[in-house]
Short mmCIF file of C-alpha atoms in Angstrom, two decimals:
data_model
loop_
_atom_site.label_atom_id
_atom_site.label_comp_id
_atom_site.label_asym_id
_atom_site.label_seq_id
_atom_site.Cartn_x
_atom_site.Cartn_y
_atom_site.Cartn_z
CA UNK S 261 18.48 -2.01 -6.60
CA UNK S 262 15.75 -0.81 -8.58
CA UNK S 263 12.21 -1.07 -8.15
CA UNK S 264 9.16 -0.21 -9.49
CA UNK S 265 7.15 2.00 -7.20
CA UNK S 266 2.94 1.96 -7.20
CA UNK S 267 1.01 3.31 -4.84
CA UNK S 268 -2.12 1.23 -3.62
CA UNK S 269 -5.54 2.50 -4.60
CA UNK S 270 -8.41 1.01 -2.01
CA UNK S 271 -11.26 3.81 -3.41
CA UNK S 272 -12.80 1.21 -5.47
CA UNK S 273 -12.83 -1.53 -2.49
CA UNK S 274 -14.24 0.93 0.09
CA UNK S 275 -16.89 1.97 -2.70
CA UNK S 276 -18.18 -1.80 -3.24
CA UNK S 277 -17.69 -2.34 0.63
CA UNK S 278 -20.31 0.68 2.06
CA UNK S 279 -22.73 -0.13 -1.29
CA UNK S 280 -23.07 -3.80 -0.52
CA UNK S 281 -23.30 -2.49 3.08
CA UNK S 282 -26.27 -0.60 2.42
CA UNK S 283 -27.45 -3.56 0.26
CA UNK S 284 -27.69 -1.06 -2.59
CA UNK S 285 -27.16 -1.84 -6.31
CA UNK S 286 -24.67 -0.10 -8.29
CA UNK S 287 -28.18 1.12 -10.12
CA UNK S 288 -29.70 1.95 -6.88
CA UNK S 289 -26.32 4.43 -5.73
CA UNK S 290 -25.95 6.34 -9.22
CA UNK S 291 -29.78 7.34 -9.00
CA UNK S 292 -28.68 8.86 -5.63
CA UNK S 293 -25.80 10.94 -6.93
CA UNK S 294 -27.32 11.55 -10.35
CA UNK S 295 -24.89 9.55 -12.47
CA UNK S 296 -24.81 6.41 -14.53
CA UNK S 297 -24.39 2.92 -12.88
CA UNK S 298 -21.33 2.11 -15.86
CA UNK S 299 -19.54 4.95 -14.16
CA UNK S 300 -20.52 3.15 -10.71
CA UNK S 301 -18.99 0.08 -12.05
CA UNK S 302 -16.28 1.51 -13.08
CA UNK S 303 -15.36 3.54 -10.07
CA UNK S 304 -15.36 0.00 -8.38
CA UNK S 305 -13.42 -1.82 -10.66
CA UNK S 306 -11.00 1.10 -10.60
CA UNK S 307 -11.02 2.08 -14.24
CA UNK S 308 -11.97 5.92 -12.96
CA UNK S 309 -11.93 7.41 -9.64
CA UNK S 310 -15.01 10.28 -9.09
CA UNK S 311 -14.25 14.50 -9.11
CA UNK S 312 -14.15 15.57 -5.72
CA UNK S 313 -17.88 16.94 -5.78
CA UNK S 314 -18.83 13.57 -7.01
CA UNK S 315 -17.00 12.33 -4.35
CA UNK S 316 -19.04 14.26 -1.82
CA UNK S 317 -22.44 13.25 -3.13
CA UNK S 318 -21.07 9.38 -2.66
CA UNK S 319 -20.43 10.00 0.91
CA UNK S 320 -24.11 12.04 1.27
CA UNK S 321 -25.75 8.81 -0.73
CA UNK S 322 -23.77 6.49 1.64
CA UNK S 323 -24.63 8.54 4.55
CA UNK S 324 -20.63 8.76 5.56
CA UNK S 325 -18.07 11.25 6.35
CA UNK S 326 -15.02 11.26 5.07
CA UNK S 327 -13.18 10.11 7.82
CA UNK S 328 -15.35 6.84 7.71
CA UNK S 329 -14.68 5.92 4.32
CA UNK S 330 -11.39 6.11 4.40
CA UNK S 331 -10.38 4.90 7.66
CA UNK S 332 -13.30 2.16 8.52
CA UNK S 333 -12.36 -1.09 8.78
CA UNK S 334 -13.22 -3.08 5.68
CA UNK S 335 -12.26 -6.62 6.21
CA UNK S 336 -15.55 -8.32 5.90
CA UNK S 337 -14.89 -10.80 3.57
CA UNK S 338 -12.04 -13.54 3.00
CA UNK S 339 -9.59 -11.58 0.99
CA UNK S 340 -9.22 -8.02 -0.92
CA UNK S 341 -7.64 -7.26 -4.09
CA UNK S 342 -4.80 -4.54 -3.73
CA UNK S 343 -4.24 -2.99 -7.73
CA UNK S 344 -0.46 -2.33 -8.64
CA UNK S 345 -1.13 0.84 -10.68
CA UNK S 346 1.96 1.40 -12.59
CA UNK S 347 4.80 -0.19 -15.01
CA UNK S 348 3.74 -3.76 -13.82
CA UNK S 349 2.54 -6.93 -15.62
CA UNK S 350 1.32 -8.25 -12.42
CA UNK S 351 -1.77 -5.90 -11.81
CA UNK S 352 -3.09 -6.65 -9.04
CA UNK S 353 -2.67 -9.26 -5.97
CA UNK S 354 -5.49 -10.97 -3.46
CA UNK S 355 -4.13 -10.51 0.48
CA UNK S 356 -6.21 -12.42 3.07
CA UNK S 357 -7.75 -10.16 5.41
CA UNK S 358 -6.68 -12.66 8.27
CA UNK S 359 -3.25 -11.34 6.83
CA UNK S 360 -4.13 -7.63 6.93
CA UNK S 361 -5.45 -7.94 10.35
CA UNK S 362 -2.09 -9.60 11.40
CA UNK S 363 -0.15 -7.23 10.19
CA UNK S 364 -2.20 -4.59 11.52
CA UNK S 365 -2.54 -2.39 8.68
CA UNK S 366 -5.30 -0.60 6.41
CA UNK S 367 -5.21 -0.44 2.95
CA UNK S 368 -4.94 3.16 3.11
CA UNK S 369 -1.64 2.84 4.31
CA UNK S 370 -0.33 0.40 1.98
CA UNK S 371 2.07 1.13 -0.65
CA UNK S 372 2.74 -1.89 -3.16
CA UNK S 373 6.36 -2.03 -4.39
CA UNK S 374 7.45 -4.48 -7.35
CA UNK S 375 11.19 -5.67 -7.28
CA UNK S 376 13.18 -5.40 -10.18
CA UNK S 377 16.87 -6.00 -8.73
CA UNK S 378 19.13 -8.42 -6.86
CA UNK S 379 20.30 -6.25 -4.24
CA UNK S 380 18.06 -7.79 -1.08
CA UNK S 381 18.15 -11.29 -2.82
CA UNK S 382 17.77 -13.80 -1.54
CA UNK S 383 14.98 -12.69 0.68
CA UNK S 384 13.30 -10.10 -2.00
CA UNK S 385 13.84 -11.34 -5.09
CA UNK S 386 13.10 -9.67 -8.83
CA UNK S 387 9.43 -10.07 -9.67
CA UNK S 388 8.55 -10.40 -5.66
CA UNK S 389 5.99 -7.86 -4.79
CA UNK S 390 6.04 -6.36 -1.32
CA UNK S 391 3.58 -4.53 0.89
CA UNK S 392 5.09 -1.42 2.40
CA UNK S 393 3.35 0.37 5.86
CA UNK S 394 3.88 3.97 5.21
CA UNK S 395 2.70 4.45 9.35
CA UNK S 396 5.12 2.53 10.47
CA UNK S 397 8.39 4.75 10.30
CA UNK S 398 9.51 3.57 13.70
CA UNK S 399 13.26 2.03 13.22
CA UNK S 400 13.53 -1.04 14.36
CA UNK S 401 17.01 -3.20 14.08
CA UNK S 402 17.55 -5.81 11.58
CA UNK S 403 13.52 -5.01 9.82
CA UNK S 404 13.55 -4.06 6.50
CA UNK S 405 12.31 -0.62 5.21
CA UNK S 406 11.84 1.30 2.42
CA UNK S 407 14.26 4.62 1.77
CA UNK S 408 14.52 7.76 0.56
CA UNK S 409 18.09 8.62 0.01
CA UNK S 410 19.54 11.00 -2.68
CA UNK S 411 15.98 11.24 -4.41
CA UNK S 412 16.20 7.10 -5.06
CA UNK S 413 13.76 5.00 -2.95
CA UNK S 414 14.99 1.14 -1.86
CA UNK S 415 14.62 -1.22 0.05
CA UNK S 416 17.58 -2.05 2.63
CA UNK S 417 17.85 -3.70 6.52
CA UNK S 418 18.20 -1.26 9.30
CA UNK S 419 20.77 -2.58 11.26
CA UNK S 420 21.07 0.08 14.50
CA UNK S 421 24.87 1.05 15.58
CA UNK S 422 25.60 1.68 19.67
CA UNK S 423 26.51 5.33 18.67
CA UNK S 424 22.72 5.85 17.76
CA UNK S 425 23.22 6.18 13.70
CA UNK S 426 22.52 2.85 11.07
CA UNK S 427 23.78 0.81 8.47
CA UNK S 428 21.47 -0.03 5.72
CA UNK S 429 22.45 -3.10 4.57
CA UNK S 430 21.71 -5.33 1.10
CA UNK S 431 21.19 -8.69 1.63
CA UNK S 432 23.27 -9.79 -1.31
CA UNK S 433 26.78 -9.17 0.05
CA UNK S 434 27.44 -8.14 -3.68
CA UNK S 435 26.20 -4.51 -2.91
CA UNK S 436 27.67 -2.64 0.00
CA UNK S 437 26.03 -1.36 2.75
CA UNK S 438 25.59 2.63 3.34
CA UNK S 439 26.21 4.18 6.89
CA UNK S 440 24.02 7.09 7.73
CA UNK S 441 23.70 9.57 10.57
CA UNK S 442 20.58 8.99 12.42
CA UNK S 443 18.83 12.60 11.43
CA UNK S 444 19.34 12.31 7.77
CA UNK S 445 17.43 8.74 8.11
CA UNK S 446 13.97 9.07 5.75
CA UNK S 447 12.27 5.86 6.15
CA UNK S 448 9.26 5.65 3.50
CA UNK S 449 7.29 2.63 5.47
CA UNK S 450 8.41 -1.21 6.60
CA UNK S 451 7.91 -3.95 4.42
CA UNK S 452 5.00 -6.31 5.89
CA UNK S 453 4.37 -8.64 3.41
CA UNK S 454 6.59 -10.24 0.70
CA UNK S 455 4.40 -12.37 -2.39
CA UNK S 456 6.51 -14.14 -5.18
CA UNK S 457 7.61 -17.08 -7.32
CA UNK S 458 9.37 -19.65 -5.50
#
């Protein structure tokens, strides 16, 4: 299988959040710093992401550290928009923060993976897009994970063995499965959260 990989960006999310917070205009915040408010908006909209010093002077301006920003809980409103940066049409996808609470994750976390093969069909399916947890690494039997194996990433189900090593097994019998020893198991994160065309 091949997939597309794209990392989730929640910068301009956590920006917007701790502005509106403070119930400060995107004016109001680039006076603060000493920038313009078009390179506020754009920060938020995720066109640009700030230098590191400019970064700084938004946590000073916002009165946060930067453990706050970018581990606070941000789940305020009904959903948030997670971009797919990358080759993607899709570009970006709403998750309900009901959702995100469910599955116990933060967007910081979050990796968003488009599918572009058969090989876990008929549960993933090409143009599905998939949350992965990069936290949770724990193996659990018969979940599906993403892997690192031989420099490729994909997506396979763990299925444990009573000798302590696993099978990684494709859902569409067409591909075979791959045995592996349990120390040269790399899991990348667990798939939480599958959206796609019915």
């Amino acid at each position: 299988m091949s997939i597309g990989l794209n990392m989730v960006s929640d910068f301009a999310q956590r920006l917007k959040f701790f502005r509106s917070k403070l119930d400060l205009s995107q004016v109001e915040l680039a006076k603060r710093i000493g920038i313009s408010g078009k390179q506020i908006s754009d920060y938020e909209v995720g066109a640009s992401k700030p230098r590191q010093s400019t970064f700084f002077k938004i946590l000073d301006a916002l009165n946060l550290t930067q453990d706050q920003f970018d581990h606070a809980d941000i789940y305020d409103g009904d959903s948030v928009g997670i971009n797919i940066i990358g080759n993607t049409d899709i570009g970006s996808i709403a998750i309900s923060t009901i959702l995100l609470k469910k599955m116990n994750s933060v967007l910081s976390n979050l990796e968003v993976v488009s599918i572009d093969g058969d090989s876990m069909a008929p549960t993933l399916k090409p143009y599905d897009v998939v949350l992965i947890d990069k936290s949770k690494v724990e193996p659990l039997d018969n979940n599906l994970y993403m892997f690192e194996l031989f420099d490729e990433k994909f997506i396979a189900r763990l299925i444990k063995q009573a000798n302590g090593d696993f099978i990684l097994a494709r859902d569409n019998k067409e591909y075979r499965d791959i045995s592996i020893n349990a120390p040269d198991l790399k899991i990348i994160g667990k798939v939480v959260y599958r959206q796609g065309l019915i």
